[in-house]
CSV table of C-alpha atoms in Angstrom, one decimal:
chain,number,residue,atom,x,y,z
A,279,MET,CA,0.0,-0.3,0.0
A,280,GLY,CA,1.6,3.4,-0.9
A,281,ALA,CA,1.8,5.9,1.3
A,282,ALA,CA,-0.8,8.4,-0.3
A,283,SER,CA,-3.5,5.5,0.7
A,284,SER,CA,-2.0,4.8,4.0
A,285,ALA,CA,-2.8,8.4,4.9
A,286,ILE,CA,-6.5,8.1,3.5
A,287,LYS,CA,-7.0,4.8,5.0
A,288,GLY,CA,-5.8,6.5,8.6
A,289,ARG,CA,-8.0,9.3,8.2
A,290,ASN,CA,-11.0,7.0,7.4
A,291,GLN,CA,-10.3,5.1,10.4
A,292,GLU,CA,-9.6,8.2,12.2
A,293,ARG,CA,-13.3,9.3,11.4
A,294,ALA,CA,-14.9,6.7,12.1
A,295,ARG,CA,-13.3,6.1,15.5
A,296,LEU,CA,-14.9,9.8,15.8
A,297,ALA,CA,-18.5,8.8,14.6
A,298,THR,CA,-19.0,6.2,17.0
A,299,ALA,CA,-16.6,8.0,20.2
A,300,PRO,CA,-18.2,9.7,23.2
A,301,ARG,CA,-18.7,13.3,22.7
A,302,ARG,CA,-16.4,15.6,25.0
A,303,CYS,CA,-17.9,18.6,24.1
A,304,GLN,CA,-17.1,21.7,26.7
A,305,LYS,CA,-20.6,23.5,26.9
A,306,PRO,CA,-20.1,27.1,27.7
A,307,ALA,CA,-21.3,28.5,31.0
A,308,ALA,CA,-24.3,30.9,29.4
A,309,LEU,CA,-25.7,33.5,30.8
A,310,THR,CA,-29.2,32.3,31.2
A,311,GLU,CA,-32.0,35.0,33.3
A,312,THR,CA,-32.7,33.0,36.1
A,313,ALA,CA,-28.9,33.1,36.9
A,314,PRO,CA,-27.6,35.7,39.8
A,315,PRO,CA,-26.1,38.9,38.1
A,316,ARG,CA,-22.9,39.8,39.4
A,317,PRO,CA,-23.3,44.1,40.1
A,318,ARG,CA,-20.0,45.8,40.5
A,319,ARG,CA,-19.2,49.7,41.4
A,320,PHE,CA,-16.4,50.3,39.7
A,321,LEU,CA,-14.5,53.1,41.6
A,322,PRO,CA,-12.1,55.8,40.6
A,323,GLY,CA,-8.1,54.6,41.2
A,324,GLY,CA,-4.9,55.2,40.5
A,325,PRO,CA,-3.2,56.1,37.6
A,326,LEU,CA,-2.6,53.2,34.9
A,327,LYS,CA,0.9,52.1,35.1
A,328,GLY,CA,3.3,49.3,34.0
A,329,ARG,CA,3.2,46.8,31.8
A,330,ILE,CA,-0.2,44.5,30.9
A,331,ARG,CA,-0.9,42.0,28.2
A,332,VAL,CA,-4.4,41.5,27.2
A,333,PRO,CA,-5.7,37.8,25.8
A,334,GLY,CA,-5.3,36.5,22.0
A,335,ASP,CA,-7.6,38.1,19.3
A,336,LYS,CA,-11.0,36.7,19.7
A,337,SER,CA,-11.5,36.9,15.4
A,338,ILE,CA,-8.3,34.9,15.2
A,339,SER,CA,-8.6,32.5,17.2
A,340,HIS,CA,-12.4,31.5,16.3
A,341,ARG,CA,-10.7,31.3,12.8
A,342,SER,CA,-7.6,29.1,14.1
A,343,LEU,CA,-9.7,26.3,15.6
A,344,MET,CA,-12.1,26.5,12.6
A,345,PHE,CA,-9.5,26.1,9.9
A,346,GLY,CA,-7.2,23.8,12.1
A,347,ALA,CA,-10.4,21.3,12.4
A,348,LEU,CA,-11.0,21.4,8.4
A,349,ALA,CA,-6.9,20.8,8.0
A,350,VAL,CA,-5.6,17.5,7.4
A,351,GLY,CA,-3.2,16.8,10.6
A,352,GLU,CA,-2.4,18.3,13.5
A,353,THR,CA,-2.6,22.7,14.2
A,354,ARG,CA,-0.7,24.0,17.2
A,355,VAL,CA,-2.5,27.5,18.3
A,356,THR,CA,-0.7,29.7,21.2
A,357,GLY,CA,-2.4,32.8,22.8
A,358,LEU,CA,-5.3,31.3,22.1
A,359,LEU,CA,-8.2,33.2,23.5
A,360,GLU,CA,-9.9,30.9,26.1
A,361,GLY,CA,-13.4,33.1,26.8
A,362,GLU,CA,-16.7,31.6,26.5
A,363,ASP,CA,-17.6,32.5,23.0
A,364,VAL,CA,-14.1,30.5,21.8
A,365,MET,CA,-14.9,27.9,23.4
A,366,ALA,CA,-18.4,27.7,22.6
A,367,THR,CA,-16.5,27.7,18.7
A,368,ALA,CA,-13.8,24.2,20.2
A,369,ALA,CA,-17.7,22.6,21.9
A,370,ALA,CA,-19.1,22.7,17.9
A,371,LEU,CA,-15.9,21.8,16.5
A,372,ARG,CA,-15.7,19.0,18.8
A,373,ALA,CA,-18.9,17.8,17.8
A,374,MET,CA,-18.9,17.6,14.2
A,375,GLY,CA,-15.7,15.6,14.7
A,376,ALA,CA,-12.4,17.8,15.5
A,377,THR,CA,-10.0,16.5,18.1
A,378,ILE,CA,-9.3,19.6,19.9
A,379,GLU,CA,-7.5,19.6,23.1
A,380,ARG,CA,-5.9,22.5,25.6
A,381,GLU,CA,-2.2,21.5,26.8
A,382,ALA,CA,-1.8,24.4,28.8
A,383,GLU,CA,-2.8,27.9,29.1
A,384,GLY,CA,-3.4,29.5,25.5
A,385,THR,CA,-1.9,26.2,23.8
A,386,TRP,CA,-4.1,24.4,22.0
A,387,SER,CA,-3.5,21.3,19.6
A,388,ILE,CA,-6.2,20.5,17.0
A,389,LEU,CA,-6.3,17.4,15.0
A,390,GLY,CA,-8.7,18.2,11.5
A,391,VAL,CA,-11.0,16.1,9.8
A,392,GLY,CA,-9.7,17.8,6.5
A,393,VAL,CA,-12.2,20.2,4.1
A,394,GLY,CA,-15.8,18.0,3.2
A,395,GLY,CA,-15.1,15.3,6.7
A,396,LEU,CA,-17.2,17.1,9.5
A,397,LEU,CA,-19.6,14.6,10.6
A,398,GLN,CA,-23.5,14.7,11.8
A,399,PRO,CA,-23.2,16.4,15.3
A,400,GLU,CA,-25.2,14.7,17.9
A,401,VAL,CA,-26.6,17.2,19.5
A,402,PRO,CA,-28.0,21.0,18.8
A,403,LEU,CA,-24.4,23.4,18.8
A,404,ASP,CA,-24.6,26.1,21.8
A,405,MET,CA,-23.0,28.8,20.4
A,406,GLY,CA,-23.8,30.8,24.1
A,407,ASN,CA,-23.4,34.6,23.2
A,408,SER,CA,-21.4,34.3,20.3
A,409,GLY,CA,-22.7,36.0,16.8
A,410,THR,CA,-19.0,35.1,15.1
A,411,SER,CA,-19.2,31.3,16.3
A,412,THR,CA,-23.0,30.9,15.0
A,413,ARG,CA,-22.4,32.8,11.4
A,414,LEU,CA,-18.7,31.0,10.5
A,415,LEU,CA,-19.9,27.3,11.3
A,416,MET,CA,-23.7,28.2,9.8
A,417,GLY,CA,-21.2,29.3,6.2
A,418,LEU,CA,-19.1,25.4,7.5
A,419,VAL,CA,-22.5,23.3,7.7
A,420,ALA,CA,-23.8,24.7,4.4
A,421,SER,CA,-21.5,22.8,2.0
A,422,HIS,CA,-21.7,19.3,4.2
A,423,PRO,CA,-24.0,17.1,4.1
A,424,ILE,CA,-25.1,17.2,8.1
A,425,THR,CA,-28.4,18.8,9.5
A,426,ALA,CA,-27.0,21.0,12.6
A,427,GLN,CA,-29.5,22.9,15.0
A,428,PHE,CA,-28.0,26.2,16.4
A,429,VAL,CA,-29.3,27.1,19.6
A,430,GLY,CA,-27.5,30.4,21.9
A,431,ASP,CA,-28.5,32.4,25.1
A,432,ALA,CA,-31.0,35.0,25.1
A,433,SER,CA,-29.3,37.6,24.0
A,434,LEU,CA,-28.0,35.7,20.6
A,435,SER,CA,-31.2,34.6,20.0
A,436,LYS,CA,-32.6,38.0,19.4
A,437,ARG,CA,-29.4,38.5,16.8
A,438,PRO,CA,-30.8,38.6,13.1
A,439,MET,CA,-29.3,35.7,11.2
A,440,GLY,CA,-30.8,36.8,7.7
A,441,ARG,CA,-27.8,38.3,6.5
A,442,VAL,CA,-26.1,35.2,6.5
A,443,THR,CA,-28.7,32.7,5.7
A,444,GLU,CA,-29.6,34.6,2.7
A,445,PRO,CA,-26.2,34.2,0.7
A,446,LEU,CA,-25.8,30.4,2.2
A,447,GLY,CA,-29.5,29.6,0.7
A,448,GLN,CA,-28.3,30.6,-2.6
A,449,MET,CA,-25.4,28.0,-2.7
A,450,GLY,CA,-27.7,25.8,-1.4
A,451,ALA,CA,-28.6,25.4,2.5
A,452,GLU,CA,-31.6,25.5,3.8
A,453,PHE,CA,-32.9,26.9,6.9
A,454,SER,CA,-36.2,26.8,9.7
A,455,GLY,CA,-35.7,30.5,10.6
A,456,THR,CA,-33.2,33.6,10.6
A,457,THR,CA,-33.2,33.6,14.1
A,458,LEU,CA,-31.9,31.3,17.1
A,459,PRO,CA,-33.1,28.5,17.6
A,460,LEU,CA,-32.9,27.1,13.8
A,461,THR,CA,-31.6,23.9,12.0
A,462,GLU,CA,-29.7,24.5,9.0
A,463,ARG,CA,-29.6,21.5,6.2
A,464,GLY,CA,-26.1,21.3,4.4
A,465,LEU,CA,-26.0,20.6,0.6
A,466,CYS,CA,-23.2,18.7,-1.0
A,467,PRO,CA,-22.2,19.5,-3.8
A,468,ALA,CA,-23.4,23.3,-2.9
A,469,VAL,CA,-23.2,25.9,-5.7
A,470,PRO,CA,-20.6,28.0,-6.0
A,471,ILE,CA,-22.2,31.9,-6.4
A,472,THR,CA,-20.8,35.6,-6.8
A,473,TYR,CA,-22.5,37.4,-4.0
A,474,ARG,CA,-22.0,41.5,-3.0
A,475,LEU,CA,-22.5,42.3,0.2
A,476,PRO,CA,-24.8,44.4,1.2
A,477,VAL,CA,-23.7,46.0,4.0
A,478,ALA,CA,-20.2,45.8,5.3
A,479,SER,CA,-20.3,42.6,7.1
A,480,ALA,CA,-16.6,40.3,7.9
A,481,GLN,CA,-19.0,37.9,9.5
A,482,VAL,CA,-21.3,37.2,6.1
A,483,LYS,CA,-18.3,37.2,4.2
A,484,SER,CA,-16.1,34.9,5.9
A,485,ALA,CA,-19.1,32.2,6.2
A,486,VAL,CA,-20.3,32.5,2.1
A,487,LEU,CA,-15.8,31.6,1.8
A,488,LEU,CA,-16.1,29.1,4.4
A,489,ALA,CA,-18.9,27.5,2.4
A,490,GLY,CA,-17.0,27.9,-0.7
A,491,LEU,CA,-14.0,25.6,0.4
A,492,ASN,CA,-16.0,22.1,0.3
A,493,THR,CA,-17.8,24.1,-3.4
A,494,ALA,CA,-16.6,23.0,-6.3
A,495,GLY,CA,-15.8,25.8,-8.8
A,496,ILE,CA,-15.2,29.4,-7.5
A,497,THR,CA,-17.0,31.3,-5.2
A,498,THR,CA,-16.6,35.1,-5.2
A,499,VAL,CA,-17.2,37.6,-2.6
A,500,ILE,CA,-17.5,41.2,-3.5
A,501,GLU,CA,-16.8,43.9,-0.9
A,502,PRO,CA,-18.0,47.4,-1.6
A,503,VAL,CA,-16.5,48.6,1.7
A,504,PRO,CA,-13.3,46.8,3.2
A,505,THR,CA,-13.8,44.6,6.6
A,506,ARG,CA,-11.1,42.9,8.4
A,507,ASP,CA,-9.5,40.4,6.5
A,508,HIS,CA,-8.6,37.7,8.9
A,509,THR,CA,-10.0,35.2,7.2
A,510,GLU,CA,-8.6,36.0,3.7
A,511,ARG,CA,-4.8,36.2,5.7
A,512,MET,CA,-5.3,33.1,7.5
A,513,LEU,CA,-7.1,31.1,4.6
A,514,SER,CA,-4.2,31.9,2.5
A,515,GLY,CA,-2.1,30.5,5.2
A,516,PHE,CA,-3.4,26.7,5.4
A,517,GLY,CA,-2.8,26.4,1.7
A,518,ALA,CA,-6.2,27.6,0.2
A,519,ASP,CA,-6.5,28.7,-3.1
A,520,LEU,CA,-7.7,32.5,-2.5
A,521,SER,CA,-7.3,35.5,-4.9
A,522,VAL,CA,-7.8,39.3,-3.3
A,523,GLU,CA,-7.8,42.2,-6.0
A,524,GLU,CA,-9.1,45.9,-6.1
A,525,ALA,CA,-11.6,46.6,-8.7
A,526,SER,CA,-13.6,49.9,-9.5
A,527,GLY,CA,-12.5,50.6,-5.9
A,528,GLU,CA,-14.2,47.1,-4.5
A,529,ARG,CA,-12.1,43.8,-2.6
A,530,VAL,CA,-13.2,41.0,-5.0
A,531,ILE,CA,-12.5,37.8,-3.4
A,532,ARG,CA,-12.3,34.5,-4.7
A,533,ILE,CA,-11.8,31.0,-3.6
A,534,ARG,CA,-11.6,27.7,-5.2
A,535,GLY,CA,-13.2,24.7,-3.5
A,536,GLU,CA,-12.8,21.5,-2.7
A,537,ALA,CA,-9.7,22.7,-0.8
A,538,GLU,CA,-7.1,20.6,1.2
A,539,LEU,CA,-5.8,23.1,3.9
A,540,HIS,CA,-2.4,22.0,5.5
A,541,PRO,CA,-2.3,22.4,9.4
A,542,GLN,CA,-0.5,25.4,10.5
A,543,THR,CA,1.7,26.5,13.8
A,544,ILE,CA,-0.3,29.7,15.0
A,545,GLU,CA,1.0,32.5,17.4
A,546,VAL,CA,-2.3,34.8,18.2
A,547,PRO,CA,-1.9,38.3,18.9
A,548,GLY,CA,-3.1,40.4,21.5
A,549,ASP,CA,-6.8,41.2,20.6
A,550,PRO,CA,-7.3,45.0,19.7
A,551,SER,CA,-10.7,45.5,20.9
A,552,SER,CA,-9.8,44.2,24.3
A,553,ALA,CA,-6.4,46.5,24.3
A,554,ALA,CA,-9.1,49.2,23.8
A,555,PHE,CA,-10.6,49.5,26.9
A,556,PHE,CA,-6.9,50.1,28.5
A,557,ALA,CA,-6.3,52.2,26.4
A,558,VAL,CA,-8.9,54.8,26.9
A,559,ALA,CA,-8.4,54.3,30.2
A,560,ALA,CA,-4.9,55.3,30.2
A,561,LEU,CA,-5.9,58.7,28.1
A,562,VAL,CA,-8.7,59.9,30.6
A,563,VAL,CA,-7.4,58.5,34.1
A,564,PRO,CA,-4.2,61.6,34.7
A,565,GLY,CA,-1.3,60.5,35.3
A,566,SER,CA,-1.4,56.8,33.7
A,567,ASP,CA,1.6,55.5,31.5
A,568,LEU,CA,0.7,51.9,30.4
A,569,VAL,CA,2.1,49.4,27.9
A,570,ILE,CA,-0.2,47.3,26.2
A,571,GLU,CA,1.7,44.5,24.9
A,572,ASN,CA,1.6,43.1,21.9
A,573,VAL,CA,-0.7,44.0,20.3
A,574,GLY,CA,-2.4,43.2,16.7
A,575,LEU,CA,-2.7,46.2,14.7
A,576,ASN,CA,-4.3,44.3,10.9
A,577,PRO,CA,-5.5,47.9,9.7
A,578,THR,CA,-8.9,46.0,8.9
A,579,ARG,CA,-9.1,46.7,13.1
A,580,ALA,CA,-6.9,49.3,13.7
A,581,GLY,CA,-9.1,52.2,13.3
A,582,LEU,CA,-9.9,53.2,16.8
A,583,TYR,CA,-6.4,54.2,17.5
A,584,ASP,CA,-6.1,56.3,14.4
A,585,VAL,CA,-9.2,58.1,15.4
A,586,LEU,CA,-8.1,58.6,19.4
A,587,ARG,CA,-4.8,60.1,17.7
A,588,GLN,CA,-7.0,62.6,15.8
A,589,MET,CA,-8.7,62.8,19.2
A,590,GLY,CA,-4.8,64.0,20.8
A,591,GLY,CA,-4.0,61.1,22.5
A,592,GLN,CA,-0.7,59.8,22.9
A,593,ILE,CA,-0.5,56.6,21.7
A,594,GLU,CA,2.9,55.1,20.5
A,595,GLU,CA,3.8,52.1,18.7
A,596,LEU,CA,6.8,50.6,20.2
A,597,ASP,CA,8.4,47.6,18.4
A,598,ARG,CA,6.4,46.6,15.5
A,599,ARG,CA,6.8,43.6,14.0
A,600,ASP,CA,5.0,40.9,12.1
A,601,VAL,CA,3.5,37.6,13.9
A,602,GLY,CA,1.7,35.2,11.6
A,603,GLY,CA,1.4,37.2,8.9
A,604,GLU,CA,-0.3,40.2,11.1
A,605,PRO,CA,1.3,43.5,12.0
A,606,VAL,CA,1.7,43.9,15.8
A,607,ALA,CA,3.0,46.1,18.2
A,608,ASP,CA,3.0,47.2,21.9
A,609,LEU,CA,1.5,50.2,22.4
A,610,ARG,CA,2.4,53.1,25.4
A,611,VAL,CA,-0.4,55.2,26.2
A,612,ARG,CA,-0.1,58.2,28.0
A,613,HIS,CA,-2.6,60.5,29.8
A,614,SER,CA,-3.8,63.3,27.3
A,615,ALA,CA,-6.0,66.5,26.5
A,616,LEU,CA,-8.6,64.6,24.2
A,617,THR,CA,-10.5,66.9,21.5
A,618,GLY,CA,-14.1,66.2,20.2
A,619,ILE,CA,-13.7,65.6,16.6
A,620,GLU,CA,-16.9,64.1,13.9
A,621,VAL,CA,-15.9,60.8,13.3
A,622,ASP,CA,-15.7,59.9,9.7
A,623,PRO,CA,-18.2,57.2,9.0
A,624,ALA,CA,-15.4,55.5,6.7
A,625,VAL,CA,-14.0,54.1,9.4
A,626,ALA,CA,-16.6,52.5,11.1
A,627,PRO,CA,-15.9,48.7,9.7
A,628,SER,CA,-12.4,48.9,10.9
A,629,MET,CA,-13.5,50.2,14.6
A,630,ILE,CA,-17.4,48.9,14.8
A,631,ASP,CA,-17.2,47.1,18.2
A,632,GLU,CA,-15.0,49.5,19.5
A,633,PHE,CA,-17.3,52.5,19.4
A,634,PRO,CA,-18.9,52.1,23.0
A,635,VAL,CA,-15.5,52.8,24.6
A,636,LEU,CA,-14.8,55.4,22.4
A,637,PHE,CA,-18.1,57.0,23.4
A,638,VAL,CA,-17.0,57.1,27.0
A,639,ALA,CA,-13.4,58.7,25.7
A,640,ALA,CA,-15.6,61.5,23.9
A,641,ALA,CA,-17.4,62.4,27.3
A,642,LEU,CA,-14.4,63.0,28.7
A,643,ALA,CA,-13.0,65.3,25.8
A,644,GLU,CA,-13.0,69.2,25.2
A,645,GLY,CA,-15.9,70.0,22.8
A,646,ARG,CA,-18.3,67.7,20.5
A,647,THR,CA,-17.9,64.5,19.2
A,648,ALA,CA,-19.9,63.8,16.6
A,649,THR,CA,-20.7,59.7,14.9
A,650,ARG,CA,-22.7,58.5,11.8
A,651,GLY,CA,-23.5,55.6,10.2
A,652,LEU,CA,-23.3,53.3,12.7
A,653,ASP,CA,-27.0,51.6,12.1
A,654,GLU,CA,-25.0,48.0,12.8
A,655,LEU,CA,-24.5,49.0,16.3
A,656,ARG,CA,-28.4,48.4,16.9
A,657,VAL,CA,-27.9,44.8,16.0
A,658,LYS,CA,-25.3,43.7,18.0
A,659,GLU,CA,-25.2,42.2,21.3
A,660,SER,CA,-27.3,44.7,22.2
A,661,ASP,CA,-28.6,48.2,20.8
A,662,ARG,CA,-25.5,49.8,21.2
A,663,LEU,CA,-26.4,52.6,20.5
A,664,ALA,CA,-29.2,53.3,22.5
A,665,VAL,CA,-27.9,51.4,25.6
A,666,MET,CA,-24.6,53.0,25.7
A,667,ALA,CA,-26.8,56.8,25.5
A,668,GLU,CA,-29.0,55.7,28.5
A,669,ALA,CA,-25.7,54.7,30.3
A,670,LEU,CA,-23.5,57.6,29.8
A,671,ARG,CA,-26.4,59.7,31.0
A,672,LEU,CA,-27.0,57.7,34.1
A,673,ALA,CA,-22.9,58.4,35.2
A,674,GLY,CA,-23.6,62.1,34.0
A,675,ALA,CA,-22.5,62.7,30.4
A,676,ARG,CA,-24.4,65.3,27.6
A,677,VAL,CA,-25.4,62.4,24.7
A,678,GLU,CA,-27.9,62.9,22.1
A,679,GLU,CA,-29.1,59.4,20.6
A,680,ARG,CA,-29.5,60.2,16.6
A,681,GLU,CA,-31.0,57.6,14.5
A,682,ASP,CA,-27.4,56.3,13.2
A,683,GLY,CA,-25.1,57.5,15.9
A,684,LEU,CA,-24.5,59.6,18.8
A,685,VAL,CA,-23.3,63.1,19.9
A,686,ILE,CA,-21.7,63.7,22.7
A,687,ASP,CA,-20.5,67.1,24.4
A,688,GLY,CA,-17.4,66.4,26.3
A,689,THR,CA,-16.1,67.5,30.0
A,690,GLY,CA,-13.1,69.2,28.8
A,691,GLY,CA,-11.2,66.9,31.0
A,692,GLU,CA,-13.2,67.1,34.4
A,693,PRO,CA,-14.3,63.5,36.0
A,694,LEU,CA,-17.8,62.9,35.1
A,695,PRO,CA,-20.5,62.5,38.2
A,696,GLY,CA,-21.0,59.0,38.1
A,697,GLY,CA,-24.2,56.6,39.0
A,698,GLY,CA,-25.7,53.8,38.1
A,699,PRO,CA,-26.6,50.9,38.2
A,700,VAL,CA,-26.0,50.6,34.2
A,701,ALA,CA,-28.1,48.2,32.8
A,702,THR,CA,-25.5,46.1,30.6
A,703,HIS,CA,-28.1,43.9,28.9
A,704,LEU,CA,-26.0,41.0,29.1
A,705,ASP,CA,-23.3,42.7,26.6
A,706,HIS,CA,-19.9,42.0,27.7
A,707,ARG,CA,-18.7,45.8,25.7
A,708,ILE,CA,-20.6,47.7,27.1
A,709,ALA,CA,-20.0,46.7,30.8
A,710,MET,CA,-16.4,46.7,30.3
A,711,SER,CA,-16.9,50.5,28.7
A,712,MET,CA,-18.7,51.5,31.7
A,713,ALA,CA,-16.2,49.8,33.7
A,714,VAL,CA,-13.5,52.9,32.0
A,715,ALA,CA,-16.2,55.0,32.8
A,716,GLY,CA,-16.4,54.4,36.3
A,717,LEU,CA,-12.2,55.1,36.5
A,718,ALA,CA,-12.6,58.9,35.2
A,719,SER,CA,-15.3,59.6,37.8
A,720,ARG,CA,-16.0,60.9,41.3
A,721,SER,CA,-18.5,58.4,42.6
A,722,GLY,CA,-18.1,55.5,40.5
A,723,VAL,CA,-20.2,53.9,37.8
A,724,GLU,CA,-22.1,50.5,38.8
A,725,VAL,CA,-22.8,48.2,36.3
A,726,ASP,CA,-25.9,45.8,37.0
A,727,ASP,CA,-23.5,42.9,35.6
A,728,THR,CA,-20.1,41.9,35.5
A,729,ARG,CA,-20.7,38.1,34.1
A,730,PRO,CA,-20.8,38.9,30.5
A,731,ILE,CA,-17.4,40.1,30.4
A,732,ALA,CA,-16.2,36.3,30.6
A,733,THR,CA,-17.3,36.0,26.7
A,734,SER,CA,-14.5,37.7,25.5
A,735,PHE,CA,-12.2,38.7,28.5
A,736,PRO,CA,-12.4,36.5,31.5
A,737,GLN,CA,-9.4,38.6,33.0
A,738,PHE,CA,-10.3,41.8,32.4
A,739,GLU,CA,-11.1,42.9,35.8
A,740,THR,CA,-8.3,41.2,37.4
A,741,LEU,CA,-5.8,43.3,34.9
A,742,LEU,CA,-7.7,46.7,35.6
A,743,ASP,CA,-7.1,46.4,39.3
A,744,GLY,CA,-3.6,45.8,38.6
A,745,ALA,CA,-3.1,48.4,36.6
A,746,THR,CA,-4.8,50.8,38.7
A,747,ALA,CA,-4.2,49.7,42.1
A,748,SER,CA,-7.7,50.0,42.4
A,749,LEU,CA,-9.9,47.3,44.6
A,750,PRO,CA,-13.2,45.9,44.1
A,751,ALA,CA,-16.5,47.8,45.9
């Protein structure tokens, strides 16, 4: 028997073993309405000093697990974010046949099943609070001959999935609805399509490209507005036949299906979205001088830092380098006198998750900050425009909510009065943003529930307390 035949036989034996083996899915702890909330009042503390390192990038962590699960062989990942959202992805991939093991904190081994090798899950795939897990995994399932039920927590179950089910339906997948819980029936062979994104969405783009991996022919996605490009970078690194070109001011991404992905060794850089909370905190708390190590600065993700610099923020990049094809640097951030600006809506896709904490910076700047073109924030884990407007008003800020953005008149560097309790609506970014507001207040800001923070940044409170030498109330 030749080497190739032996390899195929070995893969088939492994798939057969996985098909009959008991599942070892580690189900994330969902935030249920019956579980007790964990309120906290975040008090003003000392300046942020020293050096910290935030957890691995959430977007890259999700994709490392997914692409490793579709490669033939062992992929090794260091720096993986071990928050609940990423663990939901790991559990779902285990349920579909991949072997995913934690070897040490942040270090993981993934034994993939190969493109086309996903198995029928025996249980519903519980996505917890993770929209990224849900939409990208729908893309994977779409071109496999399996049926999967997706379920999630109360917050995720309200989020619209139609923007993903529509193009995947064109490829042949069938869906029982457009919100969770829903059932998806994949089609193999699926139909390659050319799809122009009606709204800027890296998740929709990625879902279509992932469906295209196991679809004969060429699947094309056209982006009128560029979005984060981790999927394109990483799929190319895993060996996919993928091309990106500019045409008439648009990005055209093509992927050739029936791909064979090759295992990789991946070092996940620090999450720029997680670093954003500490960067804003250091800018607005007097006396702060903080270095945030190993922050990913992919240009499709780093819009917030450019906007903060436009406002007068002192943010210096140290030791800029490449890690796994992604630009990375240590950020030195010092307390700065910020000035309000009109934020160009064209930058929204590169900082869509960072607007809640930018609103906090705006509340402490000199003059008026105006944002627009942020309709997408109304369909996140919460309606982030309405929720942040109300939260900042409770803390004493002057905020006007408009249809597609907020207008904020800042304090000119004076602390916010403080107050609360702020309703987080199970949204981790609301909770962390208002924690930062509490540091720059006179009496502190109370949030009604800090449990959602664990979905993306389990160490947040510990790091914050250490950097400011403050103690929980």
